[in-house]
Structures are given as C-alpha cells and as structure tokens.
Coordinates of C-alpha atoms in Angstrom, one line a residue:
X1 CA 81.5 99.0 101.1
X2 CA 84.9 98.6 103.1
X3 CA 86.1 95.4 101.8
X4 CA 89.3 95.1 103.8
X5 CA 91.1 96.8 106.7
X6 CA 94.8 96.4 107.4
X7 CA 96.9 97.8 110.3
X8 CA 100.0 99.8 110.4
X9 CA 101.9 100.4 113.5
X10 CA 99.7 103.5 114.2
X11 CA 96.2 103.3 112.4
X12 CA 94.1 100.9 110.6
X13 CA 93.8 101.3 106.7
X14 CA 90.1 101.0 105.3
X15 CA 89.9 99.9 101.7
X16 CA 87.1 99.9 99.3
X17 CA 88.7 97.0 97.1
X18 CA 89.2 93.4 97.3
X19 CA 92.7 93.0 95.6
X20 CA 95.7 95.1 95.9
X21 CA 99.1 94.8 94.6
X22 CA 102.1 94.0 97.1
X23 CA 103.7 97.4 96.3
X24 CA 100.4 99.3 96.8
X25 CA 99.7 97.3 100.1
X26 CA 103.3 98.1 101.4
X27 CA 102.8 102.0 100.7
X28 CA 99.4 101.6 102.7
X29 CA 100.9 100.2 105.5
X30 CA 103.6 103.0 105.4
X31 CA 100.6 105.6 105.5
X32 CA 98.9 103.6 108.4
X33 CA 102.3 103.7 110.4
X34 CA 102.7 107.7 110.2
X35 CA 102.4 109.1 113.7
X36 CA 100.6 112.4 112.5
X37 CA 98.2 110.3 110.3
X38 CA 94.4 110.8 111.7
X39 CA 92.0 108.4 112.6
X40 CA 92.6 105.9 109.6
X41 CA 93.9 105.6 106.2
X42 CA 91.1 105.5 103.3
X43 CA 91.9 103.7 100.1
X44 CA 89.6 104.0 97.1
X45 CA 88.6 101.2 94.9
X46 CA 91.1 102.5 91.9
X47 CA 94.1 102.6 94.1
X48 CA 97.5 101.6 92.6
X49 CA 101.1 102.2 94.0
X50 CA 102.4 105.9 93.4
X51 CA 105.4 107.6 94.8
X52 CA 105.3 107.4 98.5
X53 CA 101.5 107.2 98.7
X54 CA 99.2 105.1 96.7
X55 CA 97.1 107.0 93.9
X56 CA 93.6 106.5 95.0
X57 CA 94.8 107.2 98.6
X58 CA 93.0 109.6 101.3
X59 CA 95.5 110.8 104.1
X60 CA 94.2 113.0 106.9
X61 CA 97.0 114.5 109.1
X62 CA 97.4 116.6 112.2
X63 CA 100.0 119.3 112.3
X64 CA 101.8 118.4 109.0
X65 CA 101.5 118.3 105.2
X66 CA 103.2 116.0 103.0
X67 CA 103.8 117.1 99.5
X68 CA 104.0 113.5 97.8
X69 CA 100.5 112.9 99.4
X70 CA 99.3 115.3 97.1
X71 CA 101.5 114.2 94.2
X72 CA 103.2 115.9 91.2
X73 CA 100.2 116.9 89.1
X74 CA 98.8 119.4 91.7
X75 CA 95.2 120.5 91.2
X76 CA 94.9 117.5 88.3
X77 CA 91.2 116.8 87.7
X78 CA 88.3 116.7 85.5
X79 CA 85.6 119.2 84.0
X80 CA 82.5 118.2 82.0
X81 CA 79.9 120.2 80.1
X82 CA 76.5 118.9 78.6
X83 CA 75.4 120.1 75.3
X84 CA 71.8 120.3 73.8
X85 CA 72.7 118.1 71.0
X86 CA 71.8 114.3 70.4
X87 CA 74.3 112.0 69.6
X88 CA 72.2 110.5 67.0
X89 CA 72.1 113.7 65.1
X90 CA 75.8 114.1 65.0
X91 CA 77.4 112.6 61.7
X92 CA 80.9 111.2 61.9
X93 CA 82.1 114.2 60.0
X94 CA 80.8 116.4 62.8
X95 CA 82.7 114.6 65.4
X96 CA 85.9 114.4 63.3
X97 CA 85.4 118.3 62.7
X98 CA 85.5 119.0 66.4
X99 CA 88.5 116.7 67.1
X100 CA 90.3 118.4 64.4
X101 CA 89.6 121.9 65.7
X102 CA 90.6 120.6 69.0
X103 CA 93.9 119.4 67.6
X104 CA 94.5 122.7 66.0
X105 CA 93.9 124.8 69.1
X106 CA 95.1 123.0 72.0
X107 CA 98.7 122.0 72.2
X108 CA 99.0 118.3 73.3
X109 CA 101.6 116.2 75.0
X110 CA 104.9 118.3 75.6
X111 CA 103.8 121.2 73.4
X112 CA 103.2 124.7 74.9
X113 CA 101.5 127.7 73.5
X114 CA 103.5 129.6 71.0
X115 CA 102.2 132.9 72.3
X116 CA 101.5 133.7 75.9
X117 CA 97.9 133.7 76.9
X118 CA 96.5 137.0 78.5
X119 CA 97.4 137.5 82.2
X120 CA 93.6 137.6 83.1
X121 CA 93.8 133.8 82.6
X122 CA 95.9 133.7 85.8
X123 CA 94.0 132.7 89.2
X124 CA 93.3 136.0 90.8
X125 CA 92.4 134.9 94.5
X126 CA 96.0 134.5 95.5
X127 CA 98.6 137.3 94.6
X128 CA 101.3 135.6 92.7
X129 CA 103.9 138.0 93.7
X130 CA 103.6 136.7 97.4
X131 CA 104.5 133.1 96.3
X132 CA 108.2 132.8 96.9
X133 CA 108.7 129.8 94.2
X134 CA 105.8 130.7 91.8
X135 CA 106.4 134.4 91.6
X136 CA 109.2 133.8 88.9
X137 CA 107.2 131.4 86.9
X138 CA 104.5 133.5 85.3
X139 CA 106.1 133.4 81.9
X140 CA 105.8 129.6 81.9
X141 CA 102.0 129.6 83.1
X142 CA 101.0 131.9 80.6
X143 CA 102.3 129.4 77.8
X144 CA 100.7 126.3 79.8
X145 CA 97.3 127.7 80.4
X146 CA 95.2 125.8 77.5
X147 CA 97.3 123.0 77.1
X148 CA 96.4 119.2 77.7
X149 CA 99.7 117.6 78.7
X150 CA 100.3 113.7 78.1
X151 CA 99.9 110.3 79.9
X152 CA 96.3 109.8 81.2
X153 CA 95.2 113.3 80.2
X154 CA 92.4 113.5 77.6
X155 CA 89.7 115.4 76.0
X156 CA 86.5 113.2 75.1
X157 CA 83.2 113.6 73.2
X158 CA 80.5 111.6 75.0
X159 CA 77.0 110.4 75.0
X160 CA 74.5 109.9 77.8
X161 CA 73.5 106.5 77.4
X162 CA 69.9 107.1 78.7
X163 CA 69.1 110.4 77.0
X164 CA 71.6 110.2 73.9
X165 CA 72.7 114.1 75.1
X166 CA 76.2 114.9 73.8
X167 CA 78.8 115.9 76.6
X168 CA 82.2 117.0 76.7
X169 CA 84.9 115.9 79.1
X170 CA 88.6 117.1 80.0
X171 CA 91.2 115.4 82.1
X172 CA 94.2 117.7 82.9
X173 CA 96.1 119.3 85.5
X174 CA 98.6 122.2 86.3
X175 CA 101.1 120.9 83.8
X176 CA 104.9 121.4 84.3
X177 CA 104.5 124.4 86.7
X178 CA 102.7 122.3 89.2
X179 CA 105.4 119.4 88.9
X180 CA 108.1 122.0 89.7
X181 CA 106.1 123.1 92.8
X182 CA 105.7 119.6 94.0
X183 CA 109.3 118.5 93.5
X184 CA 110.5 121.7 95.0
X185 CA 108.7 121.5 98.3
X186 CA 109.3 117.7 98.5
X187 CA 113.0 118.3 98.5
X188 CA 112.4 120.9 101.1
X189 CA 110.5 118.5 103.2
X190 CA 113.2 116.0 102.8
X191 CA 116.0 118.5 103.7
X192 CA 114.2 119.6 107.0
X193 CA 113.2 116.3 108.0
X194 CA 116.9 115.3 108.0
X195 CA 118.0 118.6 109.7
X196 CA 115.3 117.9 112.4
X197 CA 116.1 114.3 112.8
X198 CA 112.7 113.3 112.0
X199 CA 111.8 109.6 111.2
X200 CA 110.2 109.5 107.7
X201 CA 109.1 106.7 105.5
X202 CA 110.1 106.3 102.0
X203 CA 108.6 109.1 100.0
X204 CA 106.7 110.5 102.7
X205 CA 108.9 113.6 104.0
X206 CA 106.7 116.3 105.7
X207 CA 106.3 119.8 106.6
X208 CA 105.0 121.1 109.8
X209 CA 102.0 123.3 109.1
X210 CA 103.0 125.9 111.4
X211 CA 106.3 126.6 109.9
X212 CA 106.9 129.3 107.3
X213 CA 107.7 126.5 104.5
X214 CA 104.5 124.6 105.5
X215 CA 102.6 127.5 104.9
X216 CA 104.4 128.6 101.5
X217 CA 103.5 125.0 100.2
X218 CA 99.8 125.3 101.2
X219 CA 99.6 128.6 99.4
X220 CA 101.6 127.4 96.4
X221 CA 99.6 124.2 96.1
X222 CA 96.0 126.4 96.3
X223 CA 97.4 128.2 93.3
X224 CA 98.1 125.5 91.4
X225 CA 94.9 123.8 91.9
X226 CA 93.4 127.1 90.7
X227 CA 95.7 127.3 87.7
X228 CA 94.8 123.8 86.8
X229 CA 91.0 124.7 86.7
X230 CA 91.9 127.8 84.6
X231 CA 93.8 125.4 82.1
X232 CA 90.8 123.0 82.0
X233 CA 88.6 126.2 81.5
X234 CA 90.7 127.4 78.8
X235 CA 90.6 124.2 77.0
X236 CA 86.7 123.8 77.3
X237 CA 86.2 127.0 75.7
X238 CA 88.2 125.6 72.4
X239 CA 86.2 122.7 72.7
X240 CA 83.0 124.7 72.6
X241 CA 84.4 126.7 69.7
X242 CA 84.9 123.5 68.0
X243 CA 81.2 122.4 68.3
X244 CA 80.0 125.8 67.3
X245 CA 82.2 125.3 64.0
X246 CA 79.9 122.2 62.9
X247 CA 76.9 123.3 65.0
X248 CA 76.4 127.0 65.0
X249 CA 73.1 126.8 67.4
X250 CA 74.8 124.6 69.9
X251 CA 74.0 125.5 73.6
X252 CA 76.2 124.4 76.7
X253 CA 75.0 124.0 80.3
X254 CA 77.3 125.3 83.1
X255 CA 80.6 123.3 83.6
X256 CA 81.2 120.8 86.2
X257 CA 84.7 121.1 87.8
X258 CA 86.3 118.9 90.3
X259 CA 90.1 118.5 91.4
X260 CA 91.6 115.0 92.6
X261 CA 95.3 115.9 93.7
X262 CA 95.5 118.4 96.5
X263 CA 95.3 118.9 100.2
X264 CA 92.7 121.1 102.4
X265 CA 91.6 121.9 105.6
X266 CA 88.6 120.2 106.4
X267 CA 86.5 118.9 109.7
X268 CA 86.2 115.4 110.1
X269 CA 85.1 113.3 113.2
X270 CA 85.1 116.5 115.3
X271 CA 88.5 117.8 114.3
X272 CA 90.2 120.0 112.0
X273 CA 92.8 118.1 109.8
X274 CA 94.5 118.4 106.6
X275 CA 92.9 115.8 104.2
X276 CA 95.5 114.7 101.3
X277 CA 93.5 113.4 98.1
X278 CA 95.9 111.9 95.9
X279 CA 93.7 110.4 92.8
X280 CA 90.7 110.8 94.9
X281 CA 87.7 112.9 94.6
X282 CA 86.0 114.7 97.2
X283 CA 82.3 113.4 97.7
X284 CA 80.4 115.5 100.3
X285 CA 76.6 114.8 100.3
X286 CA 74.8 116.2 97.2
X287 CA 78.3 117.0 95.7
X288 CA 78.4 116.6 91.9
X289 CA 81.6 114.8 90.9
X290 CA 83.1 113.1 87.7
X291 CA 84.5 109.5 87.6
X292 CA 86.2 108.7 84.1
X293 CA 86.9 105.2 82.6
X294 CA 89.6 104.6 80.2
X295 CA 89.5 105.9 76.5
X296 CA 87.5 102.9 75.5
X297 CA 85.1 102.7 78.3
X298 CA 82.3 104.5 80.1
X299 CA 82.6 107.3 82.5
X300 CA 80.2 108.6 85.1
X301 CA 78.7 111.7 86.8
X302 CA 78.2 111.0 90.2
X303 CA 76.6 112.5 93.5
X304 CA 78.5 112.2 96.7
X305 CA 76.9 110.4 99.5
X306 CA 79.0 112.1 102.2
X307 CA 80.2 108.9 103.8
X308 CA 82.4 109.8 106.8
X309 CA 84.6 106.8 106.6
X310 CA 86.1 107.6 103.3
X311 CA 86.5 111.4 104.7
X312 CA 83.8 112.0 102.2
X313 CA 85.9 110.9 99.3
X314 CA 85.4 108.6 96.3
X315 CA 87.6 107.3 93.3
X316 CA 89.0 109.4 90.7
X317 CA 88.8 107.0 87.9
X318 CA 89.2 103.5 86.9
X319 CA 92.7 103.2 88.1
X320 CA 95.5 101.2 86.5
X321 CA 95.7 97.6 86.6
X322 CA 99.0 97.4 84.8
X323 CA 101.9 99.5 85.0
X324 CA 102.8 101.4 81.8
X325 CA 106.0 99.3 81.2
X326 CA 103.7 96.1 81.6
X327 CA 101.2 97.6 79.2
X328 CA 103.8 98.4 76.5
X329 CA 105.4 94.9 76.9
X330 CA 102.1 92.8 76.8
X331 CA 99.3 94.7 75.0
X332 CA 98.7 94.6 71.4
X333 CA 98.1 97.9 69.6
X334 CA 96.0 96.1 66.9
X335 CA 93.6 94.5 69.5
X336 CA 93.1 97.6 71.5
X337 CA 92.5 99.6 68.3
X338 CA 90.0 96.9 67.1
X339 CA 88.2 97.0 70.6
X340 CA 87.6 100.8 70.3
X341 CA 86.8 100.6 66.5
X342 CA 84.1 98.0 67.1
X343 CA 82.4 100.5 69.4
X344 CA 82.7 103.3 66.8
X345 CA 85.0 105.4 68.9
X346 CA 87.1 107.9 67.1
X347 CA 90.6 107.6 68.9
X348 CA 93.8 107.7 66.7
X349 CA 95.7 105.8 69.4
X350 CA 99.4 105.2 68.5
X351 CA 101.8 102.6 69.7
X352 CA 103.4 105.2 72.1
X353 CA 100.0 105.6 73.6
X354 CA 99.3 101.7 74.5
X355 CA 100.2 102.6 78.1
X356 CA 96.8 104.4 78.1
X357 CA 94.9 101.5 76.5
X358 CA 91.5 100.3 77.7
X359 CA 93.1 97.0 79.0
X360 CA 95.8 98.8 81.1
X361 CA 92.9 100.0 83.3
X362 CA 90.3 98.3 85.8
X363 CA 86.7 97.8 85.0
X364 CA 85.2 101.2 85.5
X365 CA 81.7 99.4 86.5
X366 CA 83.3 97.3 89.2
X367 CA 85.1 100.4 90.5
X368 CA 81.8 102.3 90.6
X369 CA 80.2 99.1 92.3
X370 CA 82.9 99.0 95.0
X371 CA 82.0 102.5 96.1
X372 CA 78.2 102.4 96.2
X373 CA 78.4 103.8 99.6
X374 CA 80.3 106.7 98.6
X375 CA 78.8 107.9 95.5
X376 CA 75.8 107.4 93.5
X377 CA 75.9 107.7 89.4
X378 CA 73.6 110.1 87.9
X379 CA 74.7 110.0 84.3
X380 CA 76.5 107.3 82.4
X381 CA 78.7 108.3 79.5
X382 CA 79.8 106.4 76.7
X383 CA 82.9 107.6 74.5
X384 CA 82.2 108.9 71.0
X385 CA 85.7 110.5 70.2
X386 CA 89.0 110.8 72.3
X387 CA 92.0 113.0 72.1
X388 CA 95.1 112.0 74.0
X389 CA 98.3 113.9 74.7
X390 CA 100.5 110.7 73.9

C-alpha cells in the first residue's frame, strides 16, 4: 500500500515504503519537479539513491526520454527456470558439481569470452547496422554474451520452500556494451539541454522523443534490452548443461524472463507515455515476475496485480539498506559467511564481495509485504548455492 506521498513543485510522488534516506528523498523530489513528468512519481519499496534517479523508481514522461532514468545497465533483469529435481534428492556434491561447471563455462566479473560467440546469438528484431552507436560494437557484444559481470549480478540454485522443487535463477544485464550506450546518450542529452538552454536537474538531462537523437536512444536501448536477454539465455543454457552433467535425466520448464532497467511506450490513465523503470519490474495483471533477495535470503516468483497507481510496476529486489562503502566499512566477512553457512548455502563469498553480503540489503519479506497491492507471491525460493561475479 502507498505509505507516503511527497510533493515536488510539479507533481506528487507516491511511495510504497515507510523510511527513505535523505539522498534518495532529494532525488524523488527532483523527479516530482520535472515539468515533463506525468501524473505522479512511483517509488517502490526497495528504493535507494542512484545516479540522478533512485533505483526502485518509476517515472512516466510526456514527450521526452531520460537516459539516467533507465540507468547504466540497460536491460538488466532476471531469468528463472524450474527443474523436475527435488532438493532433498540432491547431494552436496551435486550442487558443487553444478557450481564448478558454471565457473568453468561462464566468465565472471570483468572476464569476457575468449572466443566470440556465434552471431546468431545477437538480437534479430532490430537491424544492428541501422544503429549509429552500436553498429561498431558487434565484436564486443559477441565476447560479452554469456558472461555474468560483477556487482549484484548472480547465478543461484534454489529450492521451492513449499514443494522442494529445484530452480535456477540468473541476474545480469547488457554488460559493458549497455554501459557505453547509457553514457553516450546521457552525454548527448547534457550537451543538447545546454544548447537548448533547457533547465535540468542533477543527473536528469533529457532528449525530446521527436528528435533524431531521442529516437536513436530508444532504438539502441531496445537493442540492449534484447542483448541482455540473449546474455541471460546463453548463461542459463550453461547452467542447464551443468545440471545434466550431474543428473542426465533432468528436465526444465520454460524460462521466465523479465527486465528492470528500461523505458517503453505504454498507456496509463488514458494517455500514451514513456514509462522509465530503473530498478523496477513491470507487473501487469497476471504477469509473472521475479523479485530476488540477497545472496543469503529468499527470492520470489510473483504475479502482477496491475495496480495503476504504480504504473503497473513493482520492486526489482530487496534493495540496498547500506552503500557499498558502508558495507565494506562496517560488515564482518566472518559473520556474514557464518550466517550463510548455518543455512547450508554454498557461496564462496570473499572480502571483495562484502558489499553484496546479505546484511547490506533490506529484508526481502518486508519489501514483499509493502507491495501486497502490486504483486502476489506464488513461489518462495530459498538459496542452495550461489555464484557471484565479485
């Protein structure tokens, strides 16, 4: 339920959370002050400060697109697959075998593919040669498809707490290619806003959607969303191979895939607007989504309720409760590892991954409770083993 409403100079911001950090609140007020913002700003329960716009924010606009309201990891999202295995039938060596296969076949962190993947892996719906910035990045794309990246990206083996079914889940995006697109168009937005003498707020430079550069951004962003999906799909294929190595007869249900960093034309409150979701997931009525927790806590498969007040959106995860620097400064690696070890989670967390420790994140169950009018949890997943890209 909406817990708080704040006012900018233009529109209200409706928030599905009780407490918000000062830096995040300042960004929310900025969004609510944008002259091209539509109806209201929606802030999800996992919100925290980002670059220009909070992560966990939803911004609908009339006539413009805001690159920083999508973010730098364009198309970042989740995919999940249910297997026919039961967790109680898996031995620890089975899980470590799958994890070992993942580490051997999927480059992690800053690592790329040593050999370019086949061009058939590239998105086919948009002609790459028509994209002014991305058309020269094919080589980089072909070495980044099937790679995890670092930060909060992960591959996790999980069990359904109700049925004991085993699932696989991946969180990743469009890698460095998406980052370069985001930075390129944000710089163009800053340049043109200055040339147009347009008033802008920190980190919120915009591109009119009817300009050539605005249309280029939307097309290149759409390509990156598709590229991020291709990346997750390639990794999930490796995860499936890892399961087949230890359980040759394993079967898999169709993959669930969602993105949580993108902008799209949608109709809300009777008008066509550009909805920016930065760390937020679309949640139309009946739509299946994924809301992960931290590496030591539960994740959820959810069903959207189509709430118009959130622009039919929900959270994209647990959300950070402390910055990366604060996590490194205050958390104990020994304590964080002990807490996961006590749950039997295979994790391999190291000092340089302390910023992704469970204690750095909000309580996922509280986040889910705060958005009970946005989604309905249908599967609760507990972690068995996790691979991070530190």
